[in-house]
Amino acid sequence: MAAPDGATALEDAAASRSVGMTRRRVRHLLGAQALPYLLIAPAALLVAAGVLYPIFYVLGLGLFEYSPYLGRARSWAGAGNFLRVVADPVFWTSLEVSVIWVVGSVVPQFLLGLAMALVLNERFRGRGLVRTIVLAPWAVSGVVTGIIWLWLFDGTIGVVNDMLMRVGAIDVPVAWGIHVETAWLMVLLANAWRGAPFFAIVLLAALQSIEPDLYEAARIDGAGRWQRFRFVTLPLIVESIVISTLLRALWTFNFIDLIWTMTRGGPIDATKTLPIYVFDMAYQRGEFGYAAALSTVLCLVLLVFSIAYGQLARFGRPQ
Amino acid sequence: MSLRTRIARLPVDRLLGIHLPAWFFLAFTLFPVYWLINSSLKSGAELFAFPPAYWPQAPTLDNYVRALTETRLGQLYLNSLFAAGATCVALMVLIIFGGYAMARFSFRGKSVVLALFLAAQLLPPVVMLVPIFTMFNAAGLLNTRAALVVIYVVTLLPFSVMTMRGFFAAIPVELEEAAMIDGCTRVGALFRVVLPAAVPGLVATSIYGFINSWNELLFAVILVASPRLQTIPVGLMSMTDESRTEYGMMLAIAVMALVPSLALFGWIQRYLTSGLAAGAVKG
């Protein structure tokens, strides 16, 4: 236990220091230290208004019944909306559909993107041009991508049907959009076309930061092509892989433009993901309260997924 | 040297490991776009023929002319151009200052700003639908040209500021120090010395914002209901519901929607593997 006079001395010191600190802080705030705040304020305030308000609004609105465009006043619902979510079969189906959508998109896109990055990292004639072309679908909108692939997979006159008939894989044109499996195939292929370049861009950046000396050393040690990939490349890009697949999974989950353009969530809700269900509930049916409750649950799902993914990634890391 | 001898001289592993996959990627990427353009140049009867022609027999710009004269494409195009252009300019101004602050200063609350930007990037757009709709309704912004610019700037800012921070951070601090010793103020040094060196990054980041706004669908659907103010993605999406006889025009419009995105992408793509993608990953 400290002696009484020792305590006062400490308090004195603390008091004088805090006076000095306050004076310095004021001077800094008025002078040079105010500059960064002035510079960042417009961006930070805009983002805060555009993000914090929606979050709290959604959290609150989920507790109400609110359908302004159906002519109903706002009324307290308590946990009513959330109980409705739990009992809503469409919600549970949309969650399953979301899993298919995310896994079926991210896994092929990652593999294709990694292959693209590995090839584009090699030296060959025309590499610059090939790189520009291969990465370009990344800049194409979901709507245009949807239209392009709908047209390729047209049920009667599509070129995919024509090609498959020419090689004898099918005898009559397939109506791709009508069957659940073929609708998925069409949508996931379209998404792979647009999404693989993202992985290629990120992984290519990671590959280009690897020192060539490392490969040279591995070659001298007698490592083959596969061993160089496994023991030199992979450990050095694993960080980028973990982060880019997580981000891509979150974005894919939220991405509704493509499915909306190609199938509108059909056939019979087979491609209706949770975000599309929320969009439907808010925009088509105007049930804002229930849409807010669904949105809250959606955020929880993403949060749980991200935490689980983080744990899994840490578990899978060598050290 | 003929193609044949050139191929014969290639080592087998380079052929199988590089050239073959490169050709496959090119075909996979290009064929869908080729097919879109090919189809957009066909007139009615040829467009709906099966088996389809792999090269238009009687190429015509009919679909393009009809799209420009018979539909509201011109209006849609101008609306999209305004939304994306204004977003791009506003972003440019905001990220010069914001990116510089995040790159060069350490200040109290910086971690709060970082956390805010990260949260903003992870917040699903669909969750923002209802609150943004009611907020814009209360502010009288629904069905205005400003609505899309405001929401695009807000949603693109976190990514753009963080990317710009990366471009600023790559410029040596000594440049500013030298300028300030010569009598420049901090802001003067930013504009006279640092910014000129960061122009490529600034252009790439704002063009990225342009492409994203040009392509955006969700907010464009809910915030702007009036057909007079709609953007291209909304107009295109509604065309997929219309009768098949209008498909030729729809394909032509899709080509015209594609051109600006691809042209701008070609312009900025060499910054993608340096700064642009890094911003997305480092958050």
Coordinates of C-alpha atoms in Angstrom, one line a residue:
Chain A
M1 CA 0.0 0.0 0.0
A2 CA 1.4 3.4 -0.9
A3 CA 2.1 6.1 1.8
P4 CA -0.3 9.0 1.9
D5 CA 2.3 11.6 0.9
G6 CA 3.5 9.4 -1.9
A7 CA 0.0 9.3 -3.3
T8 CA -0.4 13.1 -3.2
A9 CA 2.9 13.5 -5.0
L10 CA 1.7 11.1 -7.7
E11 CA -1.6 13.0 -7.9
D12 CA 0.2 16.3 -8.2
A13 CA 2.4 15.0 -11.0
A14 CA -0.6 13.5 -12.8
A15 CA -2.5 16.8 -12.4
S16 CA 0.3 19.0 -13.7
R17 CA 0.9 16.5 -16.6
S18 CA -2.8 16.6 -17.5
V19 CA -2.8 20.4 -17.5
G20 CA 0.2 20.3 -19.8
M21 CA -1.5 17.7 -22.0
T22 CA -4.7 19.6 -22.2
R23 CA -2.9 22.8 -23.2
R24 CA -0.9 20.9 -25.8
R25 CA -4.0 19.2 -27.1
V26 CA -5.8 22.5 -27.5
R27 CA -2.9 24.0 -29.3
H28 CA -2.6 21.0 -31.5
L29 CA -6.3 20.9 -32.3
L30 CA -6.3 24.6 -33.3
G31 CA -3.0 24.3 -35.1
A32 CA -1.4 21.5 -37.1
Q33 CA -3.3 18.7 -35.4
A34 CA -6.7 20.0 -36.7
L35 CA -5.6 19.4 -40.2
P36 CA -6.1 15.6 -40.5
Y37 CA -9.6 16.0 -38.9
L38 CA -10.5 18.7 -41.4
L39 CA -9.2 16.5 -44.3
I40 CA -11.0 13.3 -43.2
A41 CA -14.2 14.8 -41.9
P42 CA -16.2 15.1 -45.1
A43 CA -15.6 11.4 -46.0
A44 CA -16.0 10.1 -42.5
L45 CA -19.2 12.0 -41.8
L46 CA -20.8 10.9 -45.1
V47 CA -19.9 7.3 -44.4
A48 CA -21.1 7.5 -40.8
A49 CA -24.4 8.9 -41.9
G50 CA -24.8 6.4 -44.7
V51 CA -23.8 3.4 -42.5
L52 CA -24.6 4.0 -38.9
Y53 CA -28.1 5.4 -39.5
P54 CA -29.2 2.4 -41.6
I55 CA -27.8 -0.1 -39.1
F56 CA -29.7 1.4 -36.1
Y57 CA -32.8 2.0 -38.2
V58 CA -32.9 -1.6 -39.3
L59 CA -32.2 -2.9 -35.8
G60 CA -35.1 -0.8 -34.5
L61 CA -37.6 -1.3 -37.4
G62 CA -37.4 -5.1 -37.1
L63 CA -39.5 -4.7 -33.9
F64 CA -42.3 -3.0 -35.7
E65 CA -45.0 -3.9 -38.2
Y66 CA -44.5 -1.3 -41.0
S67 CA -45.9 -1.4 -44.5
P68 CA -46.3 2.3 -45.5
Y69 CA -47.3 1.5 -49.1
L70 CA -50.0 -0.9 -48.0
G71 CA -51.6 1.9 -46.1
R72 CA -50.8 0.5 -42.7
A73 CA -49.5 2.6 -39.8
R74 CA -46.4 1.6 -37.9
S75 CA -47.3 -0.7 -34.9
W76 CA -45.3 -2.4 -32.3
A77 CA -44.6 -6.0 -33.0
G78 CA -42.0 -6.9 -30.4
A79 CA -40.3 -10.2 -31.3
G80 CA -43.2 -10.9 -33.7
N81 CA -41.2 -10.4 -36.9
F82 CA -38.3 -12.5 -35.6
L83 CA -40.7 -15.4 -34.6
R84 CA -42.1 -15.1 -38.1
V85 CA -38.6 -15.4 -39.6
V86 CA -37.9 -18.6 -37.6
A87 CA -41.2 -20.1 -38.8
D88 CA -40.9 -18.9 -42.4
P89 CA -40.1 -21.9 -44.7
V90 CA -39.1 -19.5 -47.5
F91 CA -36.4 -18.0 -45.2
W92 CA -34.9 -21.4 -44.5
T93 CA -35.0 -22.4 -48.2
S94 CA -33.4 -19.1 -49.1
L95 CA -30.6 -19.8 -46.7
E96 CA -30.0 -23.2 -48.3
V97 CA -30.1 -21.6 -51.7
S98 CA -27.6 -19.0 -50.5
V99 CA -25.2 -21.7 -49.5
I100 CA -25.4 -23.3 -53.0
W101 CA -24.9 -19.9 -54.6
V102 CA -21.9 -18.9 -52.5
V103 CA -20.1 -22.3 -52.6
G104 CA -21.0 -23.0 -56.2
S105 CA -19.7 -19.5 -57.1
V106 CA -16.6 -19.1 -55.0
V107 CA -15.0 -22.6 -55.4
P108 CA -14.9 -22.7 -59.2
Q109 CA -14.1 -18.9 -59.4
F110 CA -11.1 -19.4 -57.1
L111 CA -9.7 -22.4 -59.0
L112 CA -10.2 -20.7 -62.3
G113 CA -8.8 -17.4 -61.0
L114 CA -5.7 -19.1 -59.5
A115 CA -5.0 -20.9 -62.8
M116 CA -5.4 -17.6 -64.6
A117 CA -3.0 -15.9 -62.2
L118 CA -0.4 -18.6 -62.4
V119 CA -0.4 -18.5 -66.2
L120 CA -0.4 -14.7 -66.4
N121 CA 2.5 -14.6 -64.0
E122 CA 4.7 -16.5 -66.5
R123 CA 6.5 -14.7 -69.4
F124 CA 5.2 -15.3 -72.9
R125 CA 4.6 -13.2 -76.0
G126 CA 1.4 -11.1 -75.9
R127 CA 1.1 -11.5 -72.1
G128 CA 0.0 -7.9 -71.6
L129 CA -2.9 -8.2 -74.1
V130 CA -4.0 -11.6 -72.8
R131 CA -4.0 -10.2 -69.3
T132 CA -6.2 -7.2 -70.2
I133 CA -8.7 -9.4 -72.0
V134 CA -8.9 -12.2 -69.4
L135 CA -9.4 -9.7 -66.5
A136 CA -11.9 -7.5 -68.4
P137 CA -15.2 -9.3 -67.4
W138 CA -14.6 -8.0 -63.9
A139 CA -15.7 -4.6 -65.2
V140 CA -19.0 -5.9 -66.8
S141 CA -22.2 -5.3 -64.9
G142 CA -24.3 -8.1 -63.5
V143 CA -27.2 -7.1 -65.7
V144 CA -25.1 -7.2 -69.0
T145 CA -23.5 -10.5 -67.8
G146 CA -26.9 -11.9 -67.2
I147 CA -28.2 -10.9 -70.6
I148 CA -25.1 -12.3 -72.4
W149 CA -25.4 -15.7 -70.7
L150 CA -29.2 -15.8 -71.0
W151 CA -28.8 -15.4 -74.7
L152 CA -26.0 -18.0 -74.9
F153 CA -28.2 -20.5 -73.0
D154 CA -31.5 -19.6 -74.8
G155 CA -33.8 -22.6 -74.5
T156 CA -34.7 -22.8 -78.2
I157 CA -32.1 -20.9 -80.3
G158 CA -29.2 -20.6 -78.0
V159 CA -25.7 -21.2 -79.3
V160 CA -24.9 -23.6 -76.3
N161 CA -27.7 -25.8 -77.5
D162 CA -26.4 -25.7 -81.0
M163 CA -22.8 -26.6 -80.0
L164 CA -24.0 -29.5 -77.8
M165 CA -26.2 -30.8 -80.6
R166 CA -23.3 -30.5 -83.1
V167 CA -21.0 -32.7 -80.9
G168 CA -23.9 -35.0 -80.2
A169 CA -24.2 -34.5 -76.5
I170 CA -27.9 -33.7 -76.8
D171 CA -30.5 -34.5 -79.4
V172 CA -33.0 -31.7 -78.9
P173 CA -32.5 -28.1 -77.4
V174 CA -32.5 -28.0 -73.6
A175 CA -34.6 -25.4 -71.9
W176 CA -31.9 -24.4 -69.4
G177 CA -33.9 -21.9 -67.4
I178 CA -36.8 -24.2 -66.6
H179 CA -35.1 -27.0 -64.7
V180 CA -33.5 -26.4 -61.3
E181 CA -30.1 -28.0 -62.1
T182 CA -29.7 -26.5 -65.5
A183 CA -30.8 -23.1 -64.2
W184 CA -28.1 -23.3 -61.6
L185 CA -25.5 -24.4 -64.1
M186 CA -26.3 -21.4 -66.3
V187 CA -26.2 -18.8 -63.5
L188 CA -23.1 -20.2 -61.8
L189 CA -21.2 -20.3 -65.2
A190 CA -22.2 -16.7 -65.8
N191 CA -21.0 -15.8 -62.4
A192 CA -17.7 -17.7 -62.9
W193 CA -17.1 -15.7 -66.1
R194 CA -17.5 -12.4 -64.3
G195 CA -16.0 -13.5 -60.9
A196 CA -12.8 -15.5 -61.7
P197 CA -11.0 -12.3 -62.8
F198 CA -11.3 -10.9 -59.3
F199 CA -9.3 -13.8 -57.9
A200 CA -6.9 -13.6 -60.8
I201 CA -6.2 -9.9 -60.1
V202 CA -5.7 -10.4 -56.4
L203 CA -3.6 -13.6 -56.7
L204 CA -1.6 -12.2 -59.5
A205 CA -0.7 -9.2 -57.3
A206 CA 0.4 -11.7 -54.6
L207 CA 2.4 -13.8 -57.0
Q208 CA 4.2 -10.8 -58.4
S209 CA 5.5 -9.9 -54.9
I210 CA 7.3 -13.2 -54.5
E211 CA 11.1 -12.9 -54.9
P212 CA 12.3 -14.8 -58.0
D213 CA 15.4 -15.8 -56.0
L214 CA 13.2 -18.1 -53.9
Y215 CA 12.3 -20.1 -57.0
E216 CA 15.9 -20.2 -58.0
A217 CA 17.0 -21.5 -54.6
A218 CA 14.2 -24.2 -54.7
R219 CA 15.3 -25.2 -58.2
I220 CA 18.9 -25.6 -57.0
D221 CA 17.6 -27.7 -54.2
G222 CA 16.0 -30.0 -56.8
A223 CA 12.4 -29.0 -56.3
G224 CA 10.1 -29.9 -59.3
R225 CA 7.3 -27.7 -60.7
W226 CA 4.7 -29.0 -58.2
Q227 CA 7.1 -28.8 -55.3
R228 CA 7.9 -25.2 -56.1
F229 CA 4.2 -24.4 -56.1
R230 CA 3.5 -26.3 -53.0
F231 CA 6.4 -25.2 -50.8
V232 CA 7.3 -21.8 -52.2
T233 CA 4.2 -20.2 -53.9
L234 CA 1.4 -21.5 -51.8
P235 CA 2.8 -20.5 -48.3
L236 CA 3.4 -17.0 -49.6
I237 CA 0.0 -16.4 -51.1
V238 CA -2.1 -18.2 -48.5
E239 CA -2.8 -14.9 -46.7
S240 CA -4.2 -13.4 -50.0
I241 CA -6.2 -16.6 -50.6
V242 CA -7.8 -16.6 -47.2
I243 CA -8.8 -12.9 -47.4
S244 CA -9.9 -12.9 -51.0
T245 CA -12.1 -16.0 -50.6
L246 CA -13.7 -14.5 -47.5
L247 CA -14.4 -11.2 -49.3
R248 CA -15.6 -12.9 -52.4
A249 CA -17.9 -15.1 -50.4
L250 CA -19.5 -12.1 -48.6
W251 CA -19.9 -10.2 -51.9
T252 CA -21.3 -13.2 -53.7
F253 CA -23.8 -13.7 -50.9
N254 CA -24.9 -10.1 -51.3
F255 CA -24.8 -10.0 -55.1
I256 CA -28.3 -10.2 -56.5
D257 CA -28.1 -8.4 -59.9
L258 CA -27.1 -11.5 -61.9
I259 CA -29.7 -14.0 -60.4
W260 CA -32.3 -11.2 -60.6
T261 CA -31.6 -10.6 -64.3
M262 CA -31.4 -14.3 -65.3
T263 CA -34.0 -16.1 -63.3
R264 CA -35.8 -13.6 -61.0
G265 CA -35.1 -16.2 -58.2
G266 CA -36.9 -19.0 -60.2
P267 CA -37.8 -21.6 -61.2
I268 CA -40.2 -21.6 -58.3
D269 CA -37.8 -20.0 -55.8
A270 CA -35.0 -22.5 -56.6
T271 CA -32.5 -19.6 -57.0
K272 CA -34.0 -17.2 -54.5
T273 CA -31.2 -16.3 -52.1
L274 CA -31.7 -14.6 -48.7
P275 CA -30.8 -11.1 -50.1
I276 CA -33.2 -11.6 -53.0
Y277 CA -35.9 -12.6 -50.5
V278 CA -35.2 -9.4 -48.5
F279 CA -35.3 -7.3 -51.7
D280 CA -38.6 -9.0 -52.6
M281 CA -40.1 -8.4 -49.2
A282 CA -39.1 -4.7 -49.2
Y283 CA -39.5 -3.7 -52.8
Q284 CA -42.1 -6.0 -54.3
R285 CA -44.3 -6.6 -51.2
G286 CA -43.6 -3.4 -49.3
E287 CA -43.4 -5.1 -45.9
F288 CA -40.6 -2.9 -44.4
G289 CA -40.8 -4.2 -40.8
Y290 CA -40.5 -7.8 -41.8
A291 CA -37.7 -7.0 -44.4
A292 CA -35.8 -5.2 -41.6
A293 CA -36.1 -8.3 -39.3
L294 CA -34.9 -10.5 -42.2
S295 CA -32.0 -8.0 -42.8
T296 CA -31.0 -8.2 -39.1
V297 CA -30.9 -12.0 -39.4
L298 CA -29.0 -11.7 -42.6
C299 CA -26.3 -9.7 -40.9
L300 CA -26.1 -12.2 -38.1
V301 CA -25.7 -15.0 -40.6
L302 CA -22.8 -13.1 -42.2
L303 CA -21.2 -12.3 -38.8
V304 CA -21.4 -16.0 -37.7
F305 CA -20.0 -17.1 -41.1
S306 CA -17.1 -14.6 -41.0
I307 CA -16.1 -15.6 -37.4
A308 CA -16.3 -19.3 -38.2
Y309 CA -14.3 -18.7 -41.4
G310 CA -11.6 -16.8 -39.4
Q311 CA -11.3 -19.6 -36.9
L312 CA -11.1 -22.2 -39.6
A313 CA -8.5 -20.2 -41.5
R314 CA -6.4 -19.9 -38.3
F315 CA -6.8 -23.6 -37.6
G316 CA -5.6 -24.5 -41.1
R317 CA -2.6 -22.2 -41.0
P318 CA 0.8 -24.0 -40.6
Q319 CA 1.9 -21.9 -37.6
Chain B
M1 CA 9.3 -18.7 -89.0
S2 CA 6.0 -20.4 -89.7
L3 CA 3.5 -21.0 -87.0
R4 CA 4.0 -24.7 -87.3
T5 CA 7.8 -24.6 -86.6
R6 CA 7.2 -22.1 -83.9
I7 CA 4.8 -24.5 -82.1
A8 CA 7.1 -27.4 -82.8
R9 CA 10.0 -25.6 -81.1
L10 CA 8.0 -24.9 -78.0
P11 CA 8.9 -27.2 -75.0
V12 CA 6.0 -29.4 -74.3
D13 CA 5.6 -28.3 -70.7
R14 CA 5.3 -24.6 -71.8
L15 CA 2.8 -25.6 -74.4
L16 CA 0.6 -27.5 -71.9
G17 CA 1.3 -25.3 -68.9
I18 CA 1.0 -21.8 -70.4
H19 CA -0.1 -21.6 -74.0
L20 CA -3.0 -24.1 -74.0
P21 CA -4.5 -22.6 -70.8
A22 CA -4.0 -19.1 -72.0
W23 CA -5.9 -19.9 -75.2
F24 CA -8.6 -21.5 -73.2
F25 CA -9.0 -18.4 -70.9
L26 CA -9.1 -16.2 -74.0
A27 CA -11.8 -18.3 -75.6
F28 CA -13.9 -18.5 -72.4
T29 CA -13.6 -14.8 -71.9
L30 CA -14.1 -13.6 -75.5
F31 CA -16.7 -16.0 -76.9
P32 CA -19.7 -14.7 -74.9
V33 CA -18.8 -11.1 -75.8
Y34 CA -18.3 -12.1 -79.5
W35 CA -21.6 -13.9 -79.5
L36 CA -23.4 -10.8 -78.1
I37 CA -21.9 -8.5 -80.7
N38 CA -22.5 -11.1 -83.5
S39 CA -26.1 -11.4 -82.6
S40 CA -26.6 -7.7 -82.2
L41 CA -25.6 -7.3 -85.9
K42 CA -28.3 -9.7 -87.1
S43 CA -31.7 -8.6 -88.4
G44 CA -34.9 -10.2 -87.1
A45 CA -35.2 -13.4 -89.2
E46 CA -31.5 -14.3 -88.9
L47 CA -31.5 -13.5 -85.1
F48 CA -34.1 -16.2 -84.4
A49 CA -32.9 -18.8 -86.8
F50 CA -31.7 -22.2 -85.5
P51 CA -29.1 -23.4 -86.0
P52 CA -27.6 -19.9 -85.5
A53 CA -25.1 -18.3 -87.8
Y54 CA -21.6 -18.0 -86.3
W55 CA -20.9 -15.0 -88.5
P56 CA -23.8 -12.6 -89.4
Q57 CA -24.8 -13.4 -93.0
A58 CA -26.2 -9.8 -93.7
P59 CA -24.6 -7.6 -90.9
T60 CA -26.8 -4.6 -90.2
L61 CA -26.8 -1.8 -87.7
D62 CA -30.6 -1.9 -87.7
N63 CA -30.8 -2.9 -84.0
Y64 CA -28.6 0.0 -83.0
V65 CA -30.5 2.5 -85.1
R66 CA -33.9 1.3 -83.7
A67 CA -32.6 1.3 -80.1
L68 CA -31.5 4.9 -80.5
T69 CA -34.6 6.1 -82.3
E70 CA -37.4 4.0 -80.9
T71 CA -36.5 3.5 -77.3
R72 CA -35.5 5.8 -74.5
L73 CA -31.9 4.6 -74.7
G74 CA -30.6 8.1 -75.3
Q75 CA -32.2 9.3 -72.1
L76 CA -31.0 6.2 -70.1
Y77 CA -27.5 6.8 -71.4
L78 CA -27.4 10.4 -70.3
N79 CA -28.8 9.5 -66.9
S80 CA -26.2 6.9 -66.4
L81 CA -23.5 9.2 -67.6
F82 CA -24.6 11.9 -65.2
A83 CA -24.8 9.5 -62.2
A84 CA -21.4 7.9 -62.9
G85 CA -19.7 11.1 -63.9
A86 CA -20.9 13.2 -60.9
T87 CA -20.0 10.3 -58.6
C88 CA -16.5 10.1 -60.1
V89 CA -15.9 13.8 -59.7
A90 CA -17.2 14.0 -56.1
L91 CA -15.2 10.9 -55.1
M92 CA -12.0 12.5 -56.6
V93 CA -12.3 15.5 -54.4
L94 CA -13.1 13.6 -51.2
I95 CA -10.4 11.0 -51.6
I96 CA -7.6 13.5 -52.2
F97 CA -8.2 14.9 -48.8
G98 CA -9.4 11.7 -47.0
G99 CA -6.7 9.5 -48.5
Y100 CA -3.9 12.0 -47.6
A101 CA -5.1 12.3 -44.0
M102 CA -5.1 8.5 -43.6
A103 CA -1.7 8.1 -45.3
R104 CA 0.3 10.8 -43.6
F105 CA -1.2 11.6 -40.2
S106 CA -1.6 9.7 -37.0
F107 CA -4.4 11.2 -35.1
R108 CA -6.8 10.3 -32.2
G109 CA -9.8 8.5 -33.6
K110 CA -8.0 7.2 -36.7
S111 CA -8.7 3.6 -35.6
V112 CA -12.4 4.6 -35.3
V113 CA -12.4 5.9 -38.8
L114 CA -10.7 2.7 -40.0
A115 CA -13.3 0.5 -38.2
L116 CA -16.1 2.6 -39.6
F117 CA -14.8 2.2 -43.2
L118 CA -14.3 -1.5 -42.7
A119 CA -17.9 -1.9 -41.4
A120 CA -19.2 0.2 -44.3
Q121 CA -17.5 -2.1 -46.8
L122 CA -19.0 -5.2 -45.2
L123 CA -22.5 -3.9 -44.8
P124 CA -24.7 -5.7 -47.3
P125 CA -26.4 -3.2 -49.7
V126 CA -29.6 -5.0 -49.5
V127 CA -29.7 -4.3 -45.7
M128 CA -29.5 -0.6 -46.5
L129 CA -32.5 -0.7 -48.9
V130 CA -35.3 0.1 -46.4
P131 CA -33.4 2.7 -44.3
I132 CA -31.9 4.5 -47.3
F133 CA -35.3 4.5 -49.0
T134 CA -37.1 6.1 -45.9
M135 CA -34.1 8.4 -45.3
F136 CA -34.2 9.7 -48.9
N137 CA -37.9 9.9 -48.9
A138 CA -37.8 12.1 -45.8
A139 CA -35.1 14.3 -47.4
G140 CA -37.1 14.6 -50.6
L141 CA -34.3 12.9 -52.6
L142 CA -36.4 10.1 -54.1
N143 CA -36.8 10.3 -57.9
T144 CA -34.1 12.9 -58.3
R145 CA -30.8 12.9 -60.1
A146 CA -28.9 13.6 -56.9
A147 CA -30.2 10.5 -55.2
L148 CA -28.0 8.0 -57.0
V149 CA -24.9 10.3 -56.8
V150 CA -25.3 10.6 -53.0
I151 CA -25.7 6.9 -52.4
Y152 CA -22.9 5.9 -54.8
V153 CA -20.5 8.3 -53.3
V154 CA -21.3 7.1 -49.8
T155 CA -21.0 3.4 -50.7
L156 CA -17.8 3.8 -52.7
L157 CA -16.0 6.2 -50.3
P158 CA -14.5 3.7 -47.9
F159 CA -12.9 1.6 -50.5
S160 CA -11.7 4.6 -52.5
V161 CA -10.2 6.4 -49.5
M162 CA -8.3 3.3 -48.5
T163 CA -7.1 2.7 -52.0
M164 CA -6.0 6.3 -52.3
R165 CA -4.2 6.0 -49.0
G166 CA -2.1 3.2 -50.5
F167 CA -1.2 5.4 -53.5
F168 CA -0.2 8.3 -51.3
A169 CA 1.7 6.0 -48.9
A170 CA 3.9 4.8 -51.8
I171 CA 5.2 8.4 -52.4
P172 CA 8.3 9.2 -50.3
V173 CA 7.7 11.7 -47.4
E174 CA 10.9 13.5 -48.3
L175 CA 9.1 15.1 -51.2
E176 CA 6.8 17.0 -48.9
E177 CA 9.5 17.7 -46.4
A178 CA 11.6 19.3 -49.1
A179 CA 8.6 21.4 -50.3
M180 CA 7.8 22.5 -46.8
I181 CA 11.4 23.5 -46.1
D182 CA 11.1 25.6 -49.2
G183 CA 8.2 27.4 -47.7
C184 CA 5.1 25.5 -48.8
T185 CA 2.3 24.9 -46.4
R186 CA 1.2 21.3 -45.8
V187 CA -1.8 21.7 -48.1
G188 CA 0.4 23.5 -50.6
A189 CA 2.8 20.6 -50.6
L190 CA -0.1 18.2 -51.1
F191 CA -1.2 20.0 -54.2
R192 CA 2.1 21.0 -55.7
V193 CA 4.3 18.0 -54.9
V194 CA 2.4 15.0 -53.7
L195 CA -0.7 15.1 -55.9
P196 CA 1.1 15.3 -59.2
A197 CA 2.9 12.1 -58.3
A198 CA -0.4 10.4 -57.2
V199 CA -2.4 11.4 -60.3
P200 CA -2.3 7.9 -61.9
G201 CA -3.6 6.3 -58.7
L202 CA -6.2 9.1 -58.3
V203 CA -7.5 8.6 -61.9
A204 CA -7.6 4.8 -61.5
T205 CA -9.5 4.9 -58.2
S206 CA -12.1 7.4 -59.5
I207 CA -12.5 5.5 -62.8
Y208 CA -13.1 2.4 -60.7
G209 CA -15.9 4.5 -59.0
F210 CA -17.3 5.5 -62.4
I211 CA -17.4 1.8 -63.6
N212 CA -19.2 0.7 -60.4
S213 CA -21.8 3.5 -60.6
W214 CA -22.3 2.9 -64.3
N215 CA -23.1 -0.8 -63.5
E216 CA -25.1 -0.4 -60.3
L217 CA -28.6 -1.9 -60.2
L218 CA -30.0 -2.2 -56.7
F219 CA -30.2 1.4 -55.5
A220 CA -31.0 2.6 -59.1
V221 CA -34.1 0.4 -59.0
I222 CA -35.5 1.5 -55.6
L223 CA -34.5 5.1 -55.5
V224 CA -35.6 6.2 -59.0
A225 CA -39.0 5.0 -60.1
S226 CA -39.6 7.6 -62.8
P227 CA -38.7 6.2 -66.3
R228 CA -37.4 9.6 -67.3
L229 CA -34.6 9.4 -64.7
Q230 CA -33.7 5.6 -64.9
T231 CA -30.2 4.4 -65.6
I232 CA -29.1 1.8 -68.2
P233 CA -29.0 -1.3 -66.0
V234 CA -32.6 -0.7 -64.9
G235 CA -33.8 -0.2 -68.4
L236 CA -31.9 -3.3 -69.6
M237 CA -33.3 -5.4 -66.8
S238 CA -36.8 -4.4 -67.6
M239 CA -36.3 -5.4 -71.3
T240 CA -35.7 -9.0 -70.3
D241 CA -39.4 -9.1 -69.4
E242 CA -40.5 -7.7 -72.8
S243 CA -41.4 -9.8 -75.8
R244 CA -38.7 -11.6 -77.7
T245 CA -39.2 -9.5 -80.8
E246 CA -37.4 -6.7 -78.9
Y247 CA -34.4 -8.9 -78.2
G248 CA -32.3 -7.5 -81.1
M249 CA -32.6 -4.0 -79.6
M250 CA -31.8 -5.3 -76.1
L251 CA -28.6 -7.0 -77.3
A252 CA -27.6 -3.8 -79.1
I253 CA -28.2 -1.7 -75.9
A254 CA -26.2 -4.3 -73.9
V255 CA -23.3 -3.8 -76.3
M256 CA -23.5 0.0 -75.9
A257 CA -23.7 -0.4 -72.1
L258 CA -20.6 -2.6 -72.2
V259 CA -18.4 -0.3 -74.3
P260 CA -17.7 2.4 -71.6
S261 CA -17.0 -0.2 -68.9
L262 CA -14.5 -2.1 -71.1
A263 CA -12.8 1.0 -72.5
L264 CA -12.3 2.5 -69.1
F265 CA -11.2 -0.9 -67.7
G266 CA -8.6 -1.2 -70.5
W267 CA -7.3 2.3 -69.4
I268 CA -6.9 1.6 -65.7
Q269 CA -6.1 -2.2 -65.7
R270 CA -2.4 -1.8 -65.2
Y271 CA -3.0 -0.3 -61.8
L272 CA -5.2 -3.2 -60.8
T273 CA -2.5 -5.6 -59.6
S274 CA -0.7 -2.8 -57.8
G275 CA -3.0 -0.4 -55.9
L276 CA -6.6 -1.1 -56.7
A277 CA -6.9 -4.7 -55.7
A278 CA -4.7 -4.1 -52.7
G279 CA -7.3 -1.6 -51.3
A280 CA -10.0 -4.2 -51.5
V281 CA -8.0 -6.8 -49.7
K282 CA -6.3 -4.8 -47.0
G283 CA -9.6 -3.0 -46.4

